[in-house]
Amino acid sequence: MTAFLIRRLGFAVITLFAVLTLVFVLVRIVPGDPAQVILGDQASREAIEALRERLGLNLPLYHQYVVFVWGALGGDWGTSMMTGRPVIQEVLNVLPWTLELTFLSLLIGVVIGVPLGVAAAVRRNRFTDYAARIGSLLGLSFPPFVSALLLLLAFSIGLHWFPVISAKSGSLSAWVESITLPAINLGLITAAYITRVTRSAMLEVLQEDYVRTARAKGVPWTVVVWRHALRNALIPVITIIGLYLGILIGNSVLTEIVFSRPGLGKLIVGALNQRDYTMLQGMMVIYTLVVVLVNLATDIAYGIADPRVKFK
Amino acid sequence: MKKQLILGLAVAAGLATGFGLDPAQAQKKSLVIGMGSADAGKLDPHLASTTPDKGLLNYIFNGLVRVKPGQASPDFIEPDLAESWTTNANGTEWTFKIRSGVQCHHGYGPFSAEDAAYSIKRASSKATSSYSGDFAAVDKVEAVDGSTLKITLKNPVAGFLGYVANINGGNMVCKKAAEEMGENFGKKPIGTGPFQFAEYQPQQFVKLTANKQYFRGAPVLEDITYRYIPADSSRDLAFQSGELDMIYGKQDQTWVDRTSKLPGVKVKAMEPGELSALYLNITSKPLDDIRVRQAIAHAIDRKAIVQFKGAGSSREAVSVVPSGYLGTDEKSPLYAYDVNRAKALLAEAGYPNGVTVKTIHTTLTGMQTFIEAVQAQLKKANINLEIELVEHATFHAQIRKGLSPIVHYQAARFPVADVYLTQFYDSASNIGTSTAITNFTFCNVADTEIRAARVEMDAAKQKALWKTAQEKLVTNVCGIPVYEQLQLWAWKDNLDLGYELNGSLNLSPPVTEKTKFTK
């Protein structure tokens, strides 16, 4: 297990480095000049050149790269070109908002998705199954910003239950008020995804010999389904949850925007629009780290769900 | 934590009022504004270049002079931090008498001529200001004594007072604070205005509190929360639910129509109009042939564009300079809509079967719908406009590299003809040069008049020079002005701004010491 972890972490470092280099080059290939964005459209060429010099953008690319990697290794990810605040501080400011939204919606997704998927598989081709399948298809096809607006129209404007600006903190009730709609919005989409995966994994497992054997020796049906079958169907579900967690963090941007919540997604879109090179580089490190860590956690979860999995 | 708790309670209280749960509450004193951007940018007035940042900073800072709140024309310039001013006969020496008893925010002491001199030097420096170019003519700035500021110019500058007004580089910072904070000034901007900086929450809001020592009197409002809400629809919904008192509108007519129907709401299309114009690179083929340029000008129906954009929020362009500026030729000889004439001109130029021209264009919605409408109009005259859509920052980079033979640009500038003419039509501003700004046309036909007008002290002669410049630019079809987009805002009708709103130079309505809620 320890050797496995070390090896995986080693890979993680290589991945991180590759991503960093790629991002460094990519953001600079895209047309657009941060100095121009910062100074605005009335700035003279001279002023823009002066700023480029201050930002170090006139240095040769390899020089900029060395400066960046050297800083990153020493834990200095630079300051945002737009706001002048340290990248790490900008990220940490909004990271908690993104994490709470992501994990809560994942929780909603699992709590709804797994039982629904199991129910659909068990009642295959009956009403429950059709309802779950159509419901999950709808959930997957619905753009998150449309569902977000519908939720706001119904619960904030219509019923006045929740605020439109879902970014309050300071007390538990304020927090619940702000997180509920965004978490439901993302959670339902996640649930749709998990429902479908659970259903198909369960269908496969339910046809296995040991399920028939368990039934034949008189194990109650619910125990067969929940203990024997589901346990074995969990591996693909965990994989999907792991993959989806990475996607969720990225996908939350539309939800963040419509519900006016701070978050990483908004930060990265802003940095991209403004060609904030340092910010983008820092953000990419975080994203890569998150994806790598989630994958690692997924691997470990395999072992917990299925003792047959050996870490080699 | 305690602060957060207090904030939480305050927000909860605001929410309760918003939802009308507490009708017994006393008169509202907190103003919440919803702005259409994802976050604050640069909150240093000499570096801020976006509408959201400029709007907010206007509540914090004063100029030496100001444009009367609610107006957007230099005709309304009045004293601000300077009580009075004098100038010599040729306009190269300006002496300002600085008001006494003005206090800088957060205990940074009294504001003196020393601060004013420091501020102008700061705004003139490339290292600390985006607006250094505006002060290129400044030779010397000195505080003669605590209340006298003297500015010496290398040459006279048309509309010089505009540069020391309460916008851009004219915003007066307090020396002690700016020196102490250096590059961090934008994190806690210190000015002299009616509201002072209190708190910033990333991607959420900036909070300002009343400056009780404000020299025009303590503000009625206690605080302003300036919220960043990038999604138009979310801003509208939060306004509807009562969480916002004033919002930056989606810049189109359907928004005006829809929002006007809400109960208890005021909607305003205010000055200045941002002029939408096509800039033709006269050195590129086939635009080097004036007949092709004339054909394009004849093929565009300004009236139809205004109908398309909405008569309540837009109007026809009158000249290559937006209407209402000091020196705008309100009756410049624009080309009339005439498709047959356009076709004839094309045939004459050797393109009887039509011609193809290209533009690189931004994906900003308001601008994109315009260029698509223009494309449809041009088609009727057999002019095929190829539109290459790119994202906004790419657009700005590529048009400055001369990659787009036709550039659609939408802008408002300080309302003196010189600014627009210099930036868009003086050949010194040609893209690709060291003094480049935004001349995409490579036209130089009006250089003589533009430059002569800049230093002409006789107002009538200056106007005549500007008129000739505009006529030449229109006749040579360097630019084709099409329509002007007004600035759309909405607020609750229980909010009394304290002045009549016709416009605002920084495109956001001022909030002054007199702004209050009536119920």
JSON list of C-alpha atoms in Angstrom, two decimals, chain B residues 69-183:
[
{"chain": "B", "resi": 69, "resn": "PRO", "atom": "CA", "xyz": [-23.91, 64.87, -10.83]},
{"chain": "B", "resi": 70, "resn": "GLY", "atom": "CA", "xyz": [-26.39, 63.60, -13.39]},
{"chain": "B", "resi": 71, "resn": "GLN", "atom": "CA", "xyz": [-24.73, 65.33, -16.33]},
{"chain": "B", "resi": 72, "resn": "ALA", "atom": "CA", "xyz": [-22.29, 64.02, -18.89]},
{"chain": "B", "resi": 73, "resn": "SER", "atom": "CA", "xyz": [-21.06, 67.15, -20.60]},
{"chain": "B", "resi": 74, "resn": "PRO", "atom": "CA", "xyz": [-18.13, 69.48, -19.83]},
{"chain": "B", "resi": 75, "resn": "ASP", "atom": "CA", "xyz": [-20.64, 72.35, -20.03]},
{"chain": "B", "resi": 76, "resn": "PHE", "atom": "CA", "xyz": [-21.56, 71.36, -16.47]},
{"chain": "B", "resi": 77, "resn": "ILE", "atom": "CA", "xyz": [-18.08, 71.54, -14.94]},
{"chain": "B", "resi": 78, "resn": "GLU", "atom": "CA", "xyz": [-18.22, 72.97, -11.42]},
{"chain": "B", "resi": 79, "resn": "PRO", "atom": "CA", "xyz": [-15.83, 73.26, -8.45]},
{"chain": "B", "resi": 80, "resn": "ASP", "atom": "CA", "xyz": [-14.99, 70.09, -6.54]},
{"chain": "B", "resi": 81, "resn": "LEU", "atom": "CA", "xyz": [-11.81, 70.01, -4.44]},
{"chain": "B", "resi": 82, "resn": "ALA", "atom": "CA", "xyz": [-10.77, 73.26, -6.09]},
{"chain": "B", "resi": 83, "resn": "GLU", "atom": "CA", "xyz": [-12.98, 76.17, -5.05]},
{"chain": "B", "resi": 84, "resn": "SER", "atom": "CA", "xyz": [-11.91, 78.30, -7.98]},
{"chain": "B", "resi": 85, "resn": "TRP", "atom": "CA", "xyz": [-9.31, 78.47, -10.72]},
{"chain": "B", "resi": 86, "resn": "THR", "atom": "CA", "xyz": [-7.70, 80.90, -13.13]},
{"chain": "B", "resi": 87, "resn": "THR", "atom": "CA", "xyz": [-5.72, 80.48, -16.29]},
{"chain": "B", "resi": 88, "resn": "ASN", "atom": "CA", "xyz": [-3.40, 82.70, -18.29]},
{"chain": "B", "resi": 89, "resn": "ALA", "atom": "CA", "xyz": [-4.34, 84.05, -21.73]},
{"chain": "B", "resi": 90, "resn": "ASN", "atom": "CA", "xyz": [-2.94, 81.18, -23.78]},
{"chain": "B", "resi": 91, "resn": "GLY", "atom": "CA", "xyz": [-4.12, 78.48, -21.40]},
{"chain": "B", "resi": 92, "resn": "THR", "atom": "CA", "xyz": [-0.71, 77.10, -20.39]},
{"chain": "B", "resi": 93, "resn": "GLU", "atom": "CA", "xyz": [-0.78, 78.10, -16.73]},
{"chain": "B", "resi": 94, "resn": "TRP", "atom": "CA", "xyz": [-3.56, 76.95, -14.44]},
{"chain": "B", "resi": 95, "resn": "THR", "atom": "CA", "xyz": [-3.87, 78.00, -10.82]},
{"chain": "B", "resi": 96, "resn": "PHE", "atom": "CA", "xyz": [-6.33, 76.18, -8.57]},
{"chain": "B", "resi": 97, "resn": "LYS", "atom": "CA", "xyz": [-7.45, 77.32, -5.14]},
{"chain": "B", "resi": 98, "resn": "ILE", "atom": "CA", "xyz": [-7.87, 74.16, -3.06]},
{"chain": "B", "resi": 99, "resn": "ARG", "atom": "CA", "xyz": [-10.85, 74.01, -0.68]},
{"chain": "B", "resi": 100, "resn": "SER", "atom": "CA", "xyz": [-9.89, 74.01, 2.99]},
{"chain": "B", "resi": 101, "resn": "GLY", "atom": "CA", "xyz": [-11.23, 71.65, 5.63]},
{"chain": "B", "resi": 102, "resn": "VAL", "atom": "CA", "xyz": [-11.44, 68.57, 3.36]},
{"chain": "B", "resi": 103, "resn": "GLN", "atom": "CA", "xyz": [-10.49, 65.36, 5.17]},
{"chain": "B", "resi": 104, "resn": "CYS", "atom": "CA", "xyz": [-9.04, 62.21, 3.63]},
{"chain": "B", "resi": 105, "resn": "HIS", "atom": "CA", "xyz": [-10.81, 58.97, 4.53]},
{"chain": "B", "resi": 106, "resn": "HIS", "atom": "CA", "xyz": [-9.82, 56.80, 7.47]},
{"chain": "B", "resi": 107, "resn": "GLY", "atom": "CA", "xyz": [-7.94, 59.55, 9.31]},
{"chain": "B", "resi": 108, "resn": "TYR", "atom": "CA", "xyz": [-5.33, 60.28, 6.67]},
{"chain": "B", "resi": 109, "resn": "GLY", "atom": "CA", "xyz": [-5.52, 63.98, 7.49]},
{"chain": "B", "resi": 110, "resn": "PRO", "atom": "CA", "xyz": [-6.55, 67.10, 5.60]},
{"chain": "B", "resi": 111, "resn": "PHE", "atom": "CA", "xyz": [-6.38, 67.30, 1.82]},
{"chain": "B", "resi": 112, "resn": "SER", "atom": "CA", "xyz": [-4.05, 70.05, 0.62]},
{"chain": "B", "resi": 113, "resn": "ALA", "atom": "CA", "xyz": [-2.51, 71.41, -2.56]},
{"chain": "B", "resi": 114, "resn": "GLU", "atom": "CA", "xyz": [0.41, 69.09, -1.78]},
{"chain": "B", "resi": 115, "resn": "ASP", "atom": "CA", "xyz": [-1.91, 66.07, -2.16]},
{"chain": "B", "resi": 116, "resn": "ALA", "atom": "CA", "xyz": [-3.33, 67.47, -5.39]},
{"chain": "B", "resi": 117, "resn": "ALA", "atom": "CA", "xyz": [0.14, 67.98, -6.85]},
{"chain": "B", "resi": 118, "resn": "TYR", "atom": "CA", "xyz": [1.18, 64.47, -5.82]},
{"chain": "B", "resi": 119, "resn": "SER", "atom": "CA", "xyz": [-1.97, 63.04, -7.33]},
{"chain": "B", "resi": 120, "resn": "ILE", "atom": "CA", "xyz": [-1.46, 64.66, -10.72]},
{"chain": "B", "resi": 121, "resn": "LYS", "atom": "CA", "xyz": [2.18, 63.56, -10.79]},
{"chain": "B", "resi": 122, "resn": "ARG", "atom": "CA", "xyz": [1.04, 60.05, -9.94]},
{"chain": "B", "resi": 123, "resn": "ALA", "atom": "CA", "xyz": [-1.57, 60.10, -12.72]},
{"chain": "B", "resi": 124, "resn": "SER", "atom": "CA", "xyz": [1.08, 61.37, -15.18]},
{"chain": "B", "resi": 125, "resn": "SER", "atom": "CA", "xyz": [3.54, 58.57, -14.48]},
{"chain": "B", "resi": 126, "resn": "LYS", "atom": "CA", "xyz": [3.57, 55.50, -16.71]},
{"chain": "B", "resi": 127, "resn": "ALA", "atom": "CA", "xyz": [4.57, 53.41, -13.71]},
{"chain": "B", "resi": 128, "resn": "THR", "atom": "CA", "xyz": [1.48, 54.24, -11.65]},
{"chain": "B", "resi": 129, "resn": "SER", "atom": "CA", "xyz": [-1.21, 55.22, -14.14]},
{"chain": "B", "resi": 130, "resn": "SER", "atom": "CA", "xyz": [-3.11, 54.02, -17.18]},
{"chain": "B", "resi": 131, "resn": "TYR", "atom": "CA", "xyz": [-3.85, 57.64, -18.01]},
{"chain": "B", "resi": 132, "resn": "SER", "atom": "CA", "xyz": [-0.31, 59.00, -18.24]},
{"chain": "B", "resi": 133, "resn": "GLY", "atom": "CA", "xyz": [-0.98, 59.86, -21.89]},
{"chain": "B", "resi": 134, "resn": "ASP", "atom": "CA", "xyz": [-3.68, 62.35, -20.87]},
{"chain": "B", "resi": 135, "resn": "PHE", "atom": "CA", "xyz": [-1.07, 64.37, -19.03]},
{"chain": "B", "resi": 136, "resn": "ALA", "atom": "CA", "xyz": [1.61, 64.36, -21.72]},
{"chain": "B", "resi": 137, "resn": "ALA", "atom": "CA", "xyz": [1.37, 68.15, -22.03]},
{"chain": "B", "resi": 138, "resn": "VAL", "atom": "CA", "xyz": [1.94, 68.73, -18.32]},
{"chain": "B", "resi": 139, "resn": "ASP", "atom": "CA", "xyz": [5.28, 70.43, -17.78]},
{"chain": "B", "resi": 140, "resn": "LYS", "atom": "CA", "xyz": [5.26, 71.26, -14.07]},
{"chain": "B", "resi": 141, "resn": "VAL", "atom": "CA", "xyz": [2.94, 70.70, -11.11]},
{"chain": "B", "resi": 142, "resn": "GLU", "atom": "CA", "xyz": [3.61, 72.51, -7.88]},
{"chain": "B", "resi": 143, "resn": "ALA", "atom": "CA", "xyz": [1.93, 73.29, -4.60]},
{"chain": "B", "resi": 144, "resn": "VAL", "atom": "CA", "xyz": [2.65, 77.01, -4.25]},
{"chain": "B", "resi": 145, "resn": "ASP", "atom": "CA", "xyz": [1.27, 76.87, -0.72]},
{"chain": "B", "resi": 146, "resn": "GLY", "atom": "CA", "xyz": [-1.14, 74.67, 1.24]},
{"chain": "B", "resi": 147, "resn": "SER", "atom": "CA", "xyz": [-4.12, 75.85, -0.76]},
{"chain": "B", "resi": 148, "resn": "THR", "atom": "CA", "xyz": [-2.70, 76.86, -4.13]},
{"chain": "B", "resi": 149, "resn": "LEU", "atom": "CA", "xyz": [-1.88, 74.45, -6.92]},
{"chain": "B", "resi": 150, "resn": "LYS", "atom": "CA", "xyz": [-0.17, 75.56, -10.12]},
{"chain": "B", "resi": 151, "resn": "ILE", "atom": "CA", "xyz": [-0.03, 73.46, -13.25]},
{"chain": "B", "resi": 152, "resn": "THR", "atom": "CA", "xyz": [2.16, 74.56, -16.17]},
{"chain": "B", "resi": 153, "resn": "LEU", "atom": "CA", "xyz": [1.53, 73.02, -19.59]},
{"chain": "B", "resi": 154, "resn": "LYS", "atom": "CA", "xyz": [3.98, 72.69, -22.46]},
{"chain": "B", "resi": 155, "resn": "ASN", "atom": "CA", "xyz": [1.21, 73.72, -24.81]},
{"chain": "B", "resi": 156, "resn": "PRO", "atom": "CA", "xyz": [-2.48, 74.58, -24.49]},
{"chain": "B", "resi": 157, "resn": "VAL", "atom": "CA", "xyz": [-4.79, 71.56, -24.19]},
{"chain": "B", "resi": 158, "resn": "ALA", "atom": "CA", "xyz": [-8.37, 71.56, -25.47]},
{"chain": "B", "resi": 159, "resn": "GLY", "atom": "CA", "xyz": [-10.73, 70.94, -22.58]},
{"chain": "B", "resi": 160, "resn": "PHE", "atom": "CA", "xyz": [-7.91, 70.68, -20.03]},
{"chain": "B", "resi": 161, "resn": "LEU", "atom": "CA", "xyz": [-10.31, 70.89, -17.08]},
{"chain": "B", "resi": 162, "resn": "GLY", "atom": "CA", "xyz": [-11.71, 67.53, -18.19]},
{"chain": "B", "resi": 163, "resn": "TYR", "atom": "CA", "xyz": [-8.43, 65.90, -17.24]},
{"chain": "B", "resi": 164, "resn": "VAL", "atom": "CA", "xyz": [-8.60, 67.19, -13.67]},
{"chain": "B", "resi": 165, "resn": "ALA", "atom": "CA", "xyz": [-12.29, 66.34, -13.30]},
{"chain": "B", "resi": 166, "resn": "ASN", "atom": "CA", "xyz": [-13.53, 63.42, -11.16]},
{"chain": "B", "resi": 167, "resn": "ILE", "atom": "CA", "xyz": [-12.81, 60.65, -13.66]},
{"chain": "B", "resi": 168, "resn": "ASN", "atom": "CA", "xyz": [-9.75, 58.58, -14.59]},
{"chain": "B", "resi": 169, "resn": "GLY", "atom": "CA", "xyz": [-6.47, 60.39, -13.93]},
{"chain": "B", "resi": 170, "resn": "GLY", "atom": "CA", "xyz": [-8.31, 63.41, -12.53]},
{"chain": "B", "resi": 171, "resn": "ASN", "atom": "CA", "xyz": [-9.33, 61.54, -9.37]},
{"chain": "B", "resi": 172, "resn": "MET", "atom": "CA", "xyz": [-7.46, 63.01, -6.41]},
{"chain": "B", "resi": 173, "resn": "VAL", "atom": "CA", "xyz": [-5.73, 60.56, -4.10]},
{"chain": "B", "resi": 174, "resn": "CYS", "atom": "CA", "xyz": [-4.34, 61.38, -0.66]},
{"chain": "B", "resi": 175, "resn": "LYS", "atom": "CA", "xyz": [-0.55, 61.51, -0.73]},
{"chain": "B", "resi": 176, "resn": "LYS", "atom": "CA", "xyz": [0.17, 60.00, 2.66]},
{"chain": "B", "resi": 177, "resn": "ALA", "atom": "CA", "xyz": [-2.05, 56.96, 1.99]},
{"chain": "B", "resi": 178, "resn": "ALA", "atom": "CA", "xyz": [-0.80, 56.43, -1.56]},
{"chain": "B", "resi": 179, "resn": "GLU", "atom": "CA", "xyz": [2.85, 56.63, -0.51]},
{"chain": "B", "resi": 180, "resn": "GLU", "atom": "CA", "xyz": [2.32, 54.40, 2.48]},
{"chain": "B", "resi": 181, "resn": "MET", "atom": "CA", "xyz": [0.51, 51.72, 0.51]},
{"chain": "B", "resi": 182, "resn": "GLY", "atom": "CA", "xyz": [2.39, 51.95, -2.78]},
{"chain": "B", "resi": 183, "resn": "GLU", "atom": "CA", "xyz": [1.19, 49.23, -5.15]}
]
